[in-house]
Each structure stands twice: as structure tokens, then as C-alpha cells.
XYZ file of C-alpha atoms in Angstrom:
655
model
C 0.020 -0.184 -0.372
C 1.365 3.455 -0.892
C 2.292 5.599 2.017
C 0.881 8.821 0.532
C -1.350 9.284 -2.964
C -2.711 11.748 -5.160
C -5.575 10.870 -7.275
C -6.832 12.506 -10.339
C -5.527 16.214 -8.814
C -5.372 19.257 -10.479
C -4.625 23.102 -9.642
C -4.462 26.273 -11.651
C -3.172 29.733 -10.822
C -5.094 32.874 -12.809
C -6.592 30.749 -15.074
C -3.306 28.580 -16.049
C -3.521 25.001 -15.410
C -0.148 23.918 -13.427
C -1.245 20.398 -12.804
C -4.055 18.493 -14.789
C -5.710 15.350 -13.466
C -2.366 14.017 -11.912
C -2.512 10.918 -9.753
C 0.569 9.775 -7.998
C 1.578 6.979 -5.644
C 4.482 7.157 -3.391
C 5.502 4.023 -1.892
C 7.022 3.305 1.862
C 10.893 3.698 1.674
C 11.046 5.239 -1.627
C 12.913 8.131 -2.445
C 11.583 10.042 -5.138
C 12.993 12.834 -6.864
C 10.506 15.768 -8.805
C 12.209 17.275 -11.857
C 10.992 19.793 -14.405
C 11.353 23.250 -15.586
C 11.244 26.448 -13.403
C 7.398 27.272 -13.205
C 6.240 23.774 -14.307
C 4.819 22.648 -10.726
C 7.252 20.899 -9.064
C 6.538 22.805 -5.630
C 2.932 23.106 -6.295
C 2.732 19.350 -6.352
C 5.134 19.093 -3.271
C 2.913 21.512 -1.251
C -0.141 19.342 -2.153
C 1.516 16.035 -0.960
C 2.710 17.726 2.284
C -1.175 19.084 2.767
C -0.324 22.701 2.772
C -1.858 23.550 -0.202
C -5.171 22.144 -1.326
C -5.950 21.103 -4.873
C -8.855 22.149 -7.160
C -9.807 18.861 -7.671
C -8.849 15.298 -6.747
C -7.660 14.154 -3.498
C -4.680 13.330 -1.167
C -4.514 10.050 0.803
C -1.914 9.779 3.628
C -1.926 6.195 5.296
C -2.416 5.770 8.738
C -1.139 7.906 11.443
C 2.235 8.627 9.512
C 4.208 11.805 10.658
C 5.195 14.121 7.524
C 7.597 16.634 7.755
C 8.218 19.205 4.934
C 11.574 21.372 4.296
C 10.617 24.546 2.230
C 13.415 25.891 0.051
C 13.840 29.141 2.583
C 13.113 27.958 5.980
C 11.866 30.495 8.186
C 12.759 31.146 11.678
C 11.248 33.404 14.767
C 13.107 36.544 14.963
C 15.554 36.708 18.094
C 15.861 32.723 18.312
C 19.306 31.175 18.625
C 20.315 28.123 16.858
C 19.891 26.067 20.390
C 16.752 27.235 20.930
C 15.228 26.177 17.508
C 16.674 22.720 18.418
C 15.121 22.853 21.782
C 11.652 23.753 20.089
C 11.858 21.589 17.698
C 12.506 18.842 20.662
C 9.250 19.994 22.680
C 7.432 16.831 21.970
C 9.808 14.773 23.284
C 10.410 16.836 26.530
C 6.772 17.017 27.229
C 6.779 12.817 26.797
C 10.031 12.692 29.026
C 7.829 15.135 31.714
C 4.795 12.802 31.273
C 6.738 9.806 31.711
C 7.977 10.748 35.083
C 4.683 12.200 35.783
C 3.108 8.764 35.202
C 5.488 6.856 36.730
C 5.248 8.362 40.086
C 1.482 7.819 39.630
C 2.008 4.179 39.189
C 3.679 3.894 42.510
C 0.442 4.596 44.131
C -1.813 2.830 41.469
C 0.585 -0.343 39.967
C -2.227 -2.038 38.409
C -4.263 1.043 36.981
C -4.798 -0.129 33.411
C -4.774 3.395 31.531
C -1.829 4.676 33.162
C 0.271 1.189 32.455
C -0.817 1.673 28.531
C 0.073 5.238 28.803
C 3.545 4.310 30.496
C 4.326 1.814 27.764
C 3.253 4.023 24.903
C 5.562 6.950 26.399
C 8.303 4.438 26.570
C 8.271 3.062 23.249
C 7.688 6.996 21.956
C 11.097 7.886 23.662
C 12.903 4.596 22.716
C 11.845 5.751 18.976
C 13.506 8.588 19.628
C 16.197 8.194 21.566
C 15.032 11.002 23.824
C 16.015 9.819 27.471
C 18.916 12.135 27.951
C 17.846 15.417 26.087
C 20.923 17.365 26.875
C 23.056 14.661 25.572
C 20.940 14.502 22.478
C 20.830 18.586 22.145
C 24.872 18.556 22.195
C 24.869 15.222 19.532
C 22.555 17.236 17.153
C 24.914 20.346 17.204
C 27.815 18.128 17.016
C 26.350 15.826 14.115
C 25.376 18.969 12.153
C 28.553 21.337 12.657
C 26.418 23.797 14.786
C 28.390 23.988 17.936
C 29.652 27.552 16.889
C 26.510 28.836 15.775
C 24.064 27.538 18.835
C 24.190 31.380 20.464
C 23.609 32.924 17.292
C 20.513 33.805 15.866
C 19.133 31.693 13.374
C 17.489 34.375 10.990
C 20.703 36.142 10.385
C 22.887 33.113 9.643
C 23.894 32.390 6.070
C 21.423 30.231 3.623
C 23.823 27.382 4.570
C 23.898 27.575 7.917
C 19.973 28.105 8.187
C 19.337 24.814 6.089
C 21.815 22.607 8.382
C 19.403 24.075 11.384
C 16.125 23.336 9.511
C 17.386 19.812 8.575
C 18.462 19.368 11.805
C 15.071 20.303 13.594
C 12.776 18.486 10.911
C 15.179 14.707 11.269
C 14.608 15.072 15.190
C 11.063 14.110 14.709
C 12.034 10.879 12.741
C 9.063 11.458 10.280
C 7.621 8.582 8.516
C 7.605 10.856 5.128
C 10.048 13.536 4.507
C 9.651 16.293 1.827
C 12.636 18.455 0.963
C 12.757 21.490 -1.288
C 16.147 22.115 -2.808
C 17.776 20.135 0.169
C 21.601 20.865 -1.264
C 21.099 24.927 -1.825
C 23.801 26.708 0.149
C 25.535 23.386 1.492
C 28.872 22.897 0.911
C 30.465 19.675 -0.444
C 30.985 18.025 3.181
C 27.313 18.841 4.140
C 26.122 17.540 0.997
C 27.831 14.195 1.428
C 26.647 13.959 4.771
C 23.027 14.720 3.634
C 23.459 12.138 1.274
C 24.426 9.555 3.188
C 22.015 10.232 5.759
C 18.787 10.305 3.573
C 20.155 6.805 1.885
C 20.495 5.167 5.597
C 17.328 6.714 6.884
C 14.037 4.462 7.422
C 11.486 6.945 5.860
C 9.695 7.910 2.334
C 11.405 10.640 0.649
C 10.219 12.764 -1.796
C 12.141 15.749 -2.844
C 12.860 18.716 -5.623
C 16.585 19.318 -6.732
C 18.308 20.892 -9.680
C 21.522 18.928 -8.667
C 21.603 16.050 -10.939
C 24.471 14.328 -9.092
C 22.289 14.343 -6.096
C 19.431 13.000 -7.688
C 21.524 10.198 -9.407
C 23.178 8.947 -6.270
C 20.114 9.365 -3.841
C 16.587 8.732 -5.918
C 15.036 5.492 -6.506
C 12.722 7.081 -8.751
C 12.305 10.276 -11.054
C 8.944 12.056 -11.678
C 9.050 14.628 -14.340
C 6.643 17.438 -14.220
C 5.944 19.163 -17.855
C 2.810 20.864 -19.294
C 0.421 19.734 -16.283
C 1.152 16.256 -16.613
C 3.442 14.050 -14.532
C 5.582 10.844 -15.779
C 7.471 8.405 -13.888
C 11.044 6.883 -14.531
C 12.379 4.123 -12.280
C 16.061 4.495 -11.083
C 18.306 7.743 -10.574
C 18.982 10.444 -13.095
C 21.291 8.233 -15.522
C 18.367 5.895 -15.754
C 15.519 8.792 -16.254
C 17.990 9.703 -19.151
C 18.084 6.427 -20.558
C 14.640 5.863 -20.319
C 13.904 9.268 -22.019
C 16.028 8.091 -24.902
C 13.837 5.059 -25.464
C 10.749 6.906 -25.036
C 11.992 9.417 -27.983
C 13.112 6.383 -29.947
C 9.795 4.648 -29.580
C 8.072 7.845 -30.547
C 10.368 8.776 -33.867
C 9.607 5.119 -34.741
C 5.573 5.685 -34.144
C 5.675 8.420 -36.233
C 7.357 6.669 -39.040
C 4.675 3.832 -38.742
C 2.108 6.623 -38.543
C 3.509 8.564 -41.928
C 3.285 5.244 -43.838
C -0.296 4.384 -42.661
C -1.186 7.797 -43.053
C 0.208 7.652 -46.880
C -2.107 4.514 -47.742
C -4.941 6.081 -46.064
C -4.460 9.477 -48.429
C -4.552 7.492 -51.328
C -7.811 5.810 -50.211
C -9.343 9.147 -49.920
C -7.955 10.408 -53.312
C -9.997 7.688 -54.997
C -13.343 9.789 -54.352
C -16.345 8.043 -54.687
C -15.888 5.507 -52.017
C -14.330 7.780 -49.676
C -17.573 9.917 -49.928
C -20.240 7.051 -49.181
C -21.642 8.050 -45.625
C -20.745 4.679 -43.961
C -16.864 5.991 -44.335
C -17.194 9.170 -42.473
C -15.657 7.460 -39.457
C -12.626 6.430 -41.592
C -12.250 10.059 -42.741
C -12.371 11.250 -39.215
C -9.541 9.021 -38.241
C -7.658 10.434 -41.205
C -8.118 13.902 -40.003
C -6.692 12.756 -36.807
C -3.895 11.170 -38.215
C -3.134 14.198 -40.126
C -3.300 16.391 -36.932
C -0.606 13.952 -35.045
C 1.422 13.665 -37.807
C 1.789 17.640 -37.937
C 2.428 17.710 -34.096
C 4.763 14.761 -33.912
C 7.756 16.287 -35.561
C 8.027 19.723 -33.027
C 7.695 17.334 -29.798
C 10.445 15.030 -31.319
C 12.481 18.103 -32.028
C 11.786 19.367 -28.541
C 12.415 16.031 -26.940
C 15.817 15.686 -28.791
C 17.071 19.048 -27.720
C 16.102 19.021 -24.463
C 17.395 15.344 -23.867
C 20.952 16.611 -25.284
C 20.677 19.627 -23.221
C 20.144 17.467 -19.870
C 22.788 14.457 -20.946
C 25.398 17.274 -21.640
C 24.596 19.134 -18.301
C 24.761 16.056 -16.359
C 28.335 15.092 -17.722
C 29.535 18.343 -16.761
C 27.991 18.076 -13.261
C 29.654 14.757 -12.972
C 32.943 16.120 -13.947
C 32.154 19.028 -11.484
C 31.254 16.735 -8.698
C 34.718 15.114 -9.359
C 36.372 18.062 -8.762
C 34.312 19.589 -6.606
C 36.738 22.205 -4.916
C 38.470 25.079 -6.685
C 39.683 27.142 -3.927
C 39.841 26.910 -0.265
C 41.164 29.620 1.959
C 41.991 28.491 5.655
C 42.598 31.486 8.210
C 43.287 33.958 5.449
C 45.245 37.311 6.534
C 46.887 40.316 4.708
C 48.380 43.445 5.759
C 49.607 46.233 3.528
C 51.374 49.284 5.349
C 50.299 48.082 8.571
C 46.398 48.002 7.418
C 44.733 44.902 8.168
C 42.560 44.289 4.689
C 41.773 40.541 5.515
C 41.648 39.042 8.880
C 41.137 35.034 9.715
C 38.867 34.591 6.503
C 38.139 30.903 5.598
C 36.037 29.778 2.791
C 35.672 27.149 -0.087
C 35.020 27.995 -3.744
C 33.327 25.325 -5.627
C 32.764 24.983 -9.352
C 29.369 26.899 -10.432
C 30.081 29.195 -7.660
C 28.912 32.424 -8.302
C 30.388 35.125 -5.838
C 30.356 38.900 -5.826
C 32.755 40.881 -3.764
C 31.442 44.165 -2.290
C 32.320 46.950 0.186
C 34.023 50.210 0.161
C 37.210 51.383 -2.060
C 40.264 50.295 -0.631
C 38.902 47.496 1.646
C 40.677 45.005 0.213
C 38.825 43.164 -2.551
C 41.194 43.419 -5.601
C 43.750 42.384 -3.119
C 41.962 38.942 -2.765
C 41.308 38.298 -5.885
C 45.229 38.736 -6.772
C 45.694 36.482 -3.714
C 43.264 33.804 -5.624
C 45.005 34.528 -8.607
C 48.644 33.909 -6.868
C 50.149 37.239 -8.026
C 49.911 38.871 -4.046
C 51.200 36.345 -0.929
C 48.873 36.320 2.248
C 50.351 37.707 5.544
C 49.137 34.566 6.934
C 46.734 31.616 6.379
C 46.903 29.615 3.221
C 45.049 29.188 0.071
C 44.906 25.564 -1.363
C 43.962 25.545 -5.179
C 42.363 22.598 -7.254
C 43.173 21.787 -10.901
C 41.558 25.150 -12.327
C 42.134 27.025 -15.409
C 41.288 30.863 -14.898
C 40.168 33.454 -17.121
C 41.107 36.928 -15.325
C 39.639 40.493 -15.888
C 41.261 43.358 -14.490
C 39.856 46.925 -14.437
C 43.108 48.524 -15.869
C 42.955 46.308 -18.996
C 46.526 45.415 -18.491
C 45.980 42.229 -20.824
C 45.552 44.771 -23.978
C 48.503 46.330 -26.086
C 47.242 49.925 -27.214
C 49.800 49.599 -30.450
C 47.912 46.611 -31.603
C 44.268 46.998 -33.841
C 41.577 44.632 -33.157
C 42.247 42.284 -35.770
C 46.166 41.742 -34.717
C 44.747 41.361 -30.926
C 42.449 38.702 -31.994
C 44.680 36.855 -34.919
C 48.345 37.407 -33.499
C 49.445 34.687 -36.266
C 47.478 36.315 -39.307
C 44.429 35.509 -41.015
C 40.712 36.674 -40.311
C 39.614 33.774 -38.023
C 39.577 33.227 -34.526
C 39.490 29.990 -32.334
C 36.275 30.593 -29.481
C 36.320 27.856 -26.871
C 37.601 25.385 -29.593
C 35.585 26.459 -32.868
C 36.821 28.686 -35.781
C 34.808 31.905 -36.265
C 35.151 34.514 -38.764
C 36.743 37.558 -36.439
C 33.799 40.013 -37.463
C 31.025 37.450 -36.961
C 32.481 37.043 -33.205
C 33.071 40.727 -32.527
C 29.674 41.717 -34.136
C 28.297 39.932 -30.551
C 29.819 42.649 -28.800
C 28.733 45.437 -31.007
C 31.815 46.369 -32.979
C 31.408 47.459 -36.620
C 33.329 46.034 -39.195
C 35.232 49.369 -39.700
C 36.571 48.809 -36.030
C 39.120 45.994 -37.305
C 41.883 48.083 -38.113
C 41.351 50.763 -35.223
C 44.310 50.898 -33.007
C 43.646 49.937 -29.166
C 44.596 53.397 -28.073
C 42.182 54.942 -30.191
C 39.165 53.008 -28.506
C 37.259 54.698 -25.563
C 37.353 53.144 -22.215
C 33.706 51.132 -22.571
C 35.149 49.918 -26.091
C 38.239 48.695 -24.384
C 36.423 46.902 -21.815
C 34.557 45.404 -24.424
C 37.602 44.306 -26.411
C 38.876 42.749 -23.110
C 35.866 41.090 -22.322
C 35.472 39.468 -26.140
C 39.337 38.557 -25.801
C 38.861 36.516 -22.318
C 35.476 34.670 -23.635
C 37.672 33.082 -26.397
C 38.928 30.552 -24.287
C 37.313 28.033 -21.934
C 37.969 28.034 -18.191
C 36.627 26.505 -14.939
C 36.768 30.065 -13.204
C 36.457 33.604 -14.176
C 37.802 36.130 -11.827
C 36.340 39.824 -12.689
C 37.496 43.216 -11.626
C 35.015 45.600 -11.889
C 33.882 44.155 -15.537
C 31.073 46.577 -15.809
C 33.025 49.845 -15.740
C 32.531 52.044 -18.600
C 30.367 49.717 -20.406
C 26.644 50.650 -21.886
C 23.514 49.072 -21.283
C 23.452 46.752 -24.071
C 26.972 45.576 -23.569
C 26.153 45.029 -19.816
C 23.390 42.724 -21.208
C 25.651 40.747 -23.192
C 28.150 39.983 -20.253
C 25.182 39.267 -18.287
C 23.871 36.786 -20.790
C 27.446 35.050 -20.935
C 27.909 34.766 -17.300
C 24.483 33.340 -16.629
C 25.171 30.571 -19.342
C 28.735 30.030 -17.718
C 29.061 26.688 -16.364
C 32.132 27.182 -13.875
C 32.688 29.329 -10.994
C 32.435 33.287 -11.299
C 34.279 35.566 -8.637
C 33.839 39.470 -9.488
C 34.209 42.605 -7.739
C 31.535 45.140 -8.554
C 29.461 48.081 -7.073
C 26.889 47.889 -9.556
C 23.990 46.618 -7.650
C 21.636 45.581 -10.465
C 25.023 43.427 -12.083
C 25.514 41.959 -8.604
C 21.344 40.856 -7.921
C 21.397 39.327 -11.273
C 24.783 37.207 -11.218
C 25.899 36.563 -7.690
C 24.108 33.723 -5.570
C 26.873 34.522 -2.574
C 28.166 37.844 -1.457
C 31.804 38.353 0.253
C 31.179 41.581 2.002
C 34.182 43.755 3.090
C 33.019 45.484 6.359
C 36.256 46.959 6.968
C 39.144 46.177 9.747
C 39.619 43.033 8.011
C 36.338 41.673 8.802
C 34.461 39.772 5.755
C 30.964 38.493 5.969
C 29.744 35.873 3.714
C 26.021 36.025 2.720
C 23.870 34.129 0.400
C 21.306 36.938 0.238
C 21.289 39.127 -2.921
C 22.884 42.454 -2.492
C 19.556 44.279 -2.083
C 18.504 42.112 0.631
C 21.785 42.423 2.166
C 21.566 46.141 2.475
C 17.704 46.121 3.373
C 18.524 43.765 6.431
C 21.092 45.779 7.884
C 18.480 48.090 9.526
C 17.068 44.902 11.440
C 20.659 44.219 12.551
C 21.005 47.549 13.683
C 17.757 47.192 15.949
C 18.931 43.575 17.225
C 22.357 45.410 18.487
C 20.558 48.420 19.748
C 18.230 46.172 21.889
C 21.227 44.359 23.258
C 23.369 47.642 23.998
C 20.500 49.259 25.879
C 19.926 45.961 28.116
C 23.740 45.988 29.011
C 23.752 50.095 29.180
C 20.775 49.604 31.495
C 22.894 47.423 34.196
C 26.054 49.518 33.467
C 27.166 52.300 35.828
C 26.481 56.068 33.715
C 29.243 57.360 32.251
C 30.104 61.023 31.958
C 29.013 62.696 28.637
C 32.556 63.214 27.487
C 33.240 59.674 28.219
C 29.956 58.619 26.190
C 30.857 61.258 23.587
C 34.289 59.394 23.073
C 32.722 56.172 22.114
C 30.471 57.096 19.588
C 32.140 58.239 16.503
C 28.948 58.866 14.402
C 27.339 62.124 14.661
C 23.667 62.619 14.762
C 23.679 63.486 10.700
C 25.573 60.328 9.995
C 23.275 58.399 12.030
C 20.166 59.684 10.067
C 22.459 59.229 6.912
C 22.415 55.415 7.917
C 18.568 55.203 8.752
C 17.513 57.234 5.341
C 19.994 55.999 2.829
C 18.085 52.367 2.100
C 15.285 54.155 1.421
C 16.776 56.763 -0.864
C 18.537 53.608 -2.811
C 15.265 51.706 -2.923
C 13.635 54.903 -4.692
C 16.438 55.264 -7.048
C 16.519 51.956 -7.867
C 12.654 52.087 -8.849
C 13.612 54.916 -10.999
C 16.093 53.044 -12.773
C 14.052 50.153 -13.605
C 11.269 52.609 -14.863
C 14.006 54.350 -17.169
C 15.140 50.836 -18.103
C 11.908 49.457 -19.263
C 11.322 53.012 -21.031
C 14.926 52.727 -23.053
C 13.883 49.151 -24.171
C 10.258 49.686 -25.363
C 11.568 50.982 -28.824
C 8.980 54.023 -28.792
C 11.688 56.859 -28.343
C 13.091 59.092 -30.655
C 16.778 59.388 -31.144
C 16.942 62.591 -29.095
C 14.930 61.217 -26.115
C 16.836 58.035 -26.447
C 20.076 59.924 -25.621
C 18.457 62.095 -23.005
C 17.307 58.973 -21.124
C 20.380 57.209 -21.208
C 21.959 60.037 -19.881
C 19.581 60.283 -17.050
C 20.185 56.573 -16.438
C 23.615 57.017 -16.029
C 23.767 59.657 -13.923
C 20.910 58.225 -11.547
C 23.082 54.922 -11.614
C 26.112 56.748 -10.603
C 24.195 58.493 -7.916
C 22.681 55.117 -6.614
C 26.524 53.555 -6.656
C 27.567 56.714 -4.603
C 25.120 56.193 -2.106
C 25.610 52.232 -1.526
C 29.242 53.196 -0.995
C 28.310 56.165 1.125
C 25.927 53.497 3.295
C 28.681 50.874 3.384
C 31.194 53.616 4.655
C 28.665 54.659 7.184
C 28.261 51.045 8.204
C 31.889 50.128 8.970
C 32.351 53.489 10.841
C 29.356 52.476 13.163
C 31.182 49.043 13.489
C 34.424 50.630 14.211
C 32.644 52.858 17.174
C 31.986 50.314 19.815
C 28.041 50.713 19.445
C 27.644 47.186 17.845
C 27.839 44.189 19.662
C 28.266 40.782 18.488
C 25.187 40.349 16.080
C 27.167 42.519 13.738
C 29.565 39.479 13.422
C 26.864 37.047 12.382
C 26.693 35.894 8.714
C 23.734 36.961 6.986
């Protein structure tokens, strides 16, 4: 019997059908991966399975008294709750059972033959045995150690990084020992070691598992069945991701053969129809209708076959690449990295791993050490302390000073140093003009000297040169400087499709939000904070962080003797005006961003005259410069506040 089932389930949003008459039966101890395109309905299917979302039609059946737990993609925790408190809350049912067990035990001393008490005592004993909940303090300690949360136990969970929050959520979930576990993107933000730990735990666990993941390697290792969601329907494939691809290939082959048979049969039927008289006989109306239906299928089959072929090729290629990625795994590992220049600490005790496919933006004020970190990863600058381990990695580097360009050469000499007019682009031969056209260079630029180009044009040349080679990792220092919007769009498109890791320094908030999946925030005095929020979200959350810091500071000040006005003044470096700026800058930045988005839409709607286009482009660049200046001002003030002694330990919590 199935643990959980859906029968003839349908769901639509705003007249768009997400699921149509779907039936799914999940057997005991199955590990089912749900795959499909973004927006196909994977999360909707998982939410209906969990019972959190009602379907429009159909029924959900959960067997007996099975316990089901669901881990959403972005776990939500109470504000001000520490990691240890979250673990204790997850154990509340077990704590209650332990207390009740002791109470019933005392009652039985006075009534040893009471049947109801004896039954309850037996159930409580079984429950505590099942959850190994006899020694709660030892259990809490074991959970913190198992999920590597010891150093995070006193920190607020909602202020931890994405990966740390995911570890806390998984720990809380698994403490319940559920019969059915539903996970939405469980490997997001987890490092390699934690993913491997999760894989081992899920394969060893005695529960039914249903999960959504874009990590094909993870699916291949964990899943016993793959369920594909496409155009409102589902299709099941036994085995992991490799088997899923093999069975899809067989399905495609079967469809192609069926199409050939259909065409032969249709040809014979068309010949019969062409004879005329017999075909017009009334009793043959049914046969004519079948021919019409065959024609319809014959027309749609080629596009279906073509679509399946392309998708399968793309999936096979991506899976093969991901297998390669998972074999390499780590590109860089920084351990207790330290860097000082002329007595100034730029980086202090920073440790992090950089994996293939990581997209990391390095942000912070000018002179804080961002470019220095890039150069240490490249090996051109030596750390003052700590170490950097490098995997087998081929690095492409773009520096803001364009040192890779020779001003005395023209574009043809730059791209074809050995003569001719063809260039090798990632292993393929292309005509130089055909390639440079992608970077908005007209043909007449081919014989222009580099020195004659504008700053933005030089950056376009440098980027075009960089993208001719295949790399495992791109390191980019201010890549959008001097670039116009169309060129930035080209750069974004390339970087979004890039399969390797990307580390880049940028003050362009839009660019950072679009490309980065992780931030290294240089906060000053050598402190670097890692965040898995977008740059916009990171800036917005600073006001919340300040509130926590203020509350803790106020509570401490209440219990401390009052200082003289002069002493208090010494401890606070920010003036009233600066404090006010720190509060209002996020709103000003947000307002500017809204204006910039409106201008960007206006620039791309194609309805502006040449003069209006020039005016609006100029206005966009001016507002963008103001916005970036305000972001830098905000980061400067934030660092000053950090150094002033008004911030407490929470400021060092990873967001």
C-alpha cells in the first residue's frame, strides 16, 4: 500500500493550469525526485503532497497515522531565536513526553495496577525509545555536533547564512524521525562536505523521501524514482538521473518509430481518400475522421520529437558536466587568510571554500581589500598569514586596468596575432567580424588601434578576448566599468550561461543581484561576512541588524554605571547627521532603484526618438552613478558604526 497518494489532482493559478488530472502513488521507503522546468509545478506538487496546499480537484490520501515533515526551500525562523533554542523547540514534543513519563511513573507507585496508566506508560516508553529521547541534554549536544552547529548555537538563526539556516532546519526536521520527508532543494547553499553528509543520511534513513532538486548528481545518487512534471502532467521513471535519461532516450526512439509507422499508414489512407467516390460514402465518415486525426498527429509529432531531442541533449550534456564538476568539487580553499599592507589590516582570519558553479560577488567600500583578495586567489599577491589551496583550475582574469591589452595593436592583430581573419572561440573557428559583432563592434573597427578606443570599447575588447577561451573559473575586477547597457546585457547573458565559478568585484547593484548567488562583504578592519542573500536584500537587512544591536546595547547599558557625557561622546564616532543618513540611505537607494528600473523599461520599449533615447540614457547613467555613490556611502557609514563600539556581537553574524 502507498504511504501517500494523489488521485486525479488538478491545480490552476490565474486561469493557468499547473497540474491536470495528476495521479501519483509513493510507496514506503521510496526516494522520489521531482524534476522539471522552473514554473512547471514541482513546488505546487510537493505542497499538495504535504497538505499545505489544497488542490482544485482530486484527493490526497495519507496512510494511517504516518508523520510527514516538509522542508521548504527557504526555511523561516522566529526573529531573535538562537540555533540552540530552535533545536530545543524541535524537541518540545519529546521533552513533554519525558516529563509525562516521569509523572505517570510516580502515579504508578500509588496505583501499580491501573490499566490506563500502564497503557500510557508503555506508549511513552516506546515513543522515547523510538526518538532516543531519554537524555535530552546529550541529544542536543549530539545534534549540534552532527550538523556542525556548535559554533552557531548562540547565534540568531534568521541572521545566519543560507547554508547554515538549511543545516539548522534539517536538524530540526530529522529530530522528529518522520515517516515521510518532503524536501525542496535540500542541497542549496550547502558545502560539499555537508552535501555528502546529507546524501549518506538520506540513503541510510528509514523513511519515505520526496524531494525537488536541480542537482543532477545528487538525484542520481539518492533517487529510486524520478517524476517529471511537464505541461501539467507527470511521468515516472524508475532509478536515478542516469536511468531517467536512458529511459527518456528510449521513449524518444519509440516515438520516432511510431511517427514513421503513422506516416506510412497515413500515406495509404490518403491514397484511399484520393479515390473519391468510395471515400464519400456516408458509412466511411468514421474512417475520414480518423484520417483527419492522423494528419493532426503527424503535424505535431515532429515538433514534439525535435523538442524532446534538444532537451535530452541539453540534459545529457549538463549531467556529464555536473559529474565532472562533482569529481573536481573544490577550486579554492582559504584557511585563516590574513593580509596586511603598510600596517593596515585588509583581511583577517577569513576561511571559505569556492566550488565549481559558485557565483560570488565581492562588495565593500573602495580600498577595503577586494581586489587584493582576487590577486591572492590568482597567486600574484602573497597572504600575510593563512593559506590558499587550489584545485586543478584554469582561470580567466579580467582586471579593471585592462593590462591584457596592447595599445599599439589593432583589433585584427589583437584577436589574430598569427595572421588570417579567423579566431578560435572555445575550440570552434569563427570569422573575427562574426565574433566581434556579438560585442557590438562594426566592421570598420577591425583596423582601429586599441589606443584610439574609448574606455568602454576597450573593456568590450578585453571581455571579448577573455571569452574566446574555456575556463573553470572567471575572476573579474569591475567588469561593468565604462560599459553601456546593451554591452552589460551581453556580459550578463554570457555569465549566466557560464558553467564554471565566477568571482567578481562590482559596485553595480543590478549586475550583482543578477549574477551573484553569494556575497563576500568587506566590512572594514579585515572583517569579511559571507551572505547568501542578494545584495539588495543584504542592504535592506542592515536596519534589522541595527535594531538587534541597539536592543542588546540598551539592555547592557541599563545594568552598567552611567558614564560622564564626555566619556559617552568618545565611544560614539557617528554624528547625529551620520546616524540619520544610515537610517534614510536604504530608502533613498530603493527609490533610486525604482526610478532606474522604470528608465530601463523605457529605454527598451523601442518607442523613443533618437534624441529622447540619448536624454534618457544620460539620465539613467547619472541616476545609476548617484545610486552607486549612495551605496558606497552607506557601506562607509556602516563600517564607521562597526568600529565605534556601538555594535555588539550580532554584527559579526553571517547574514
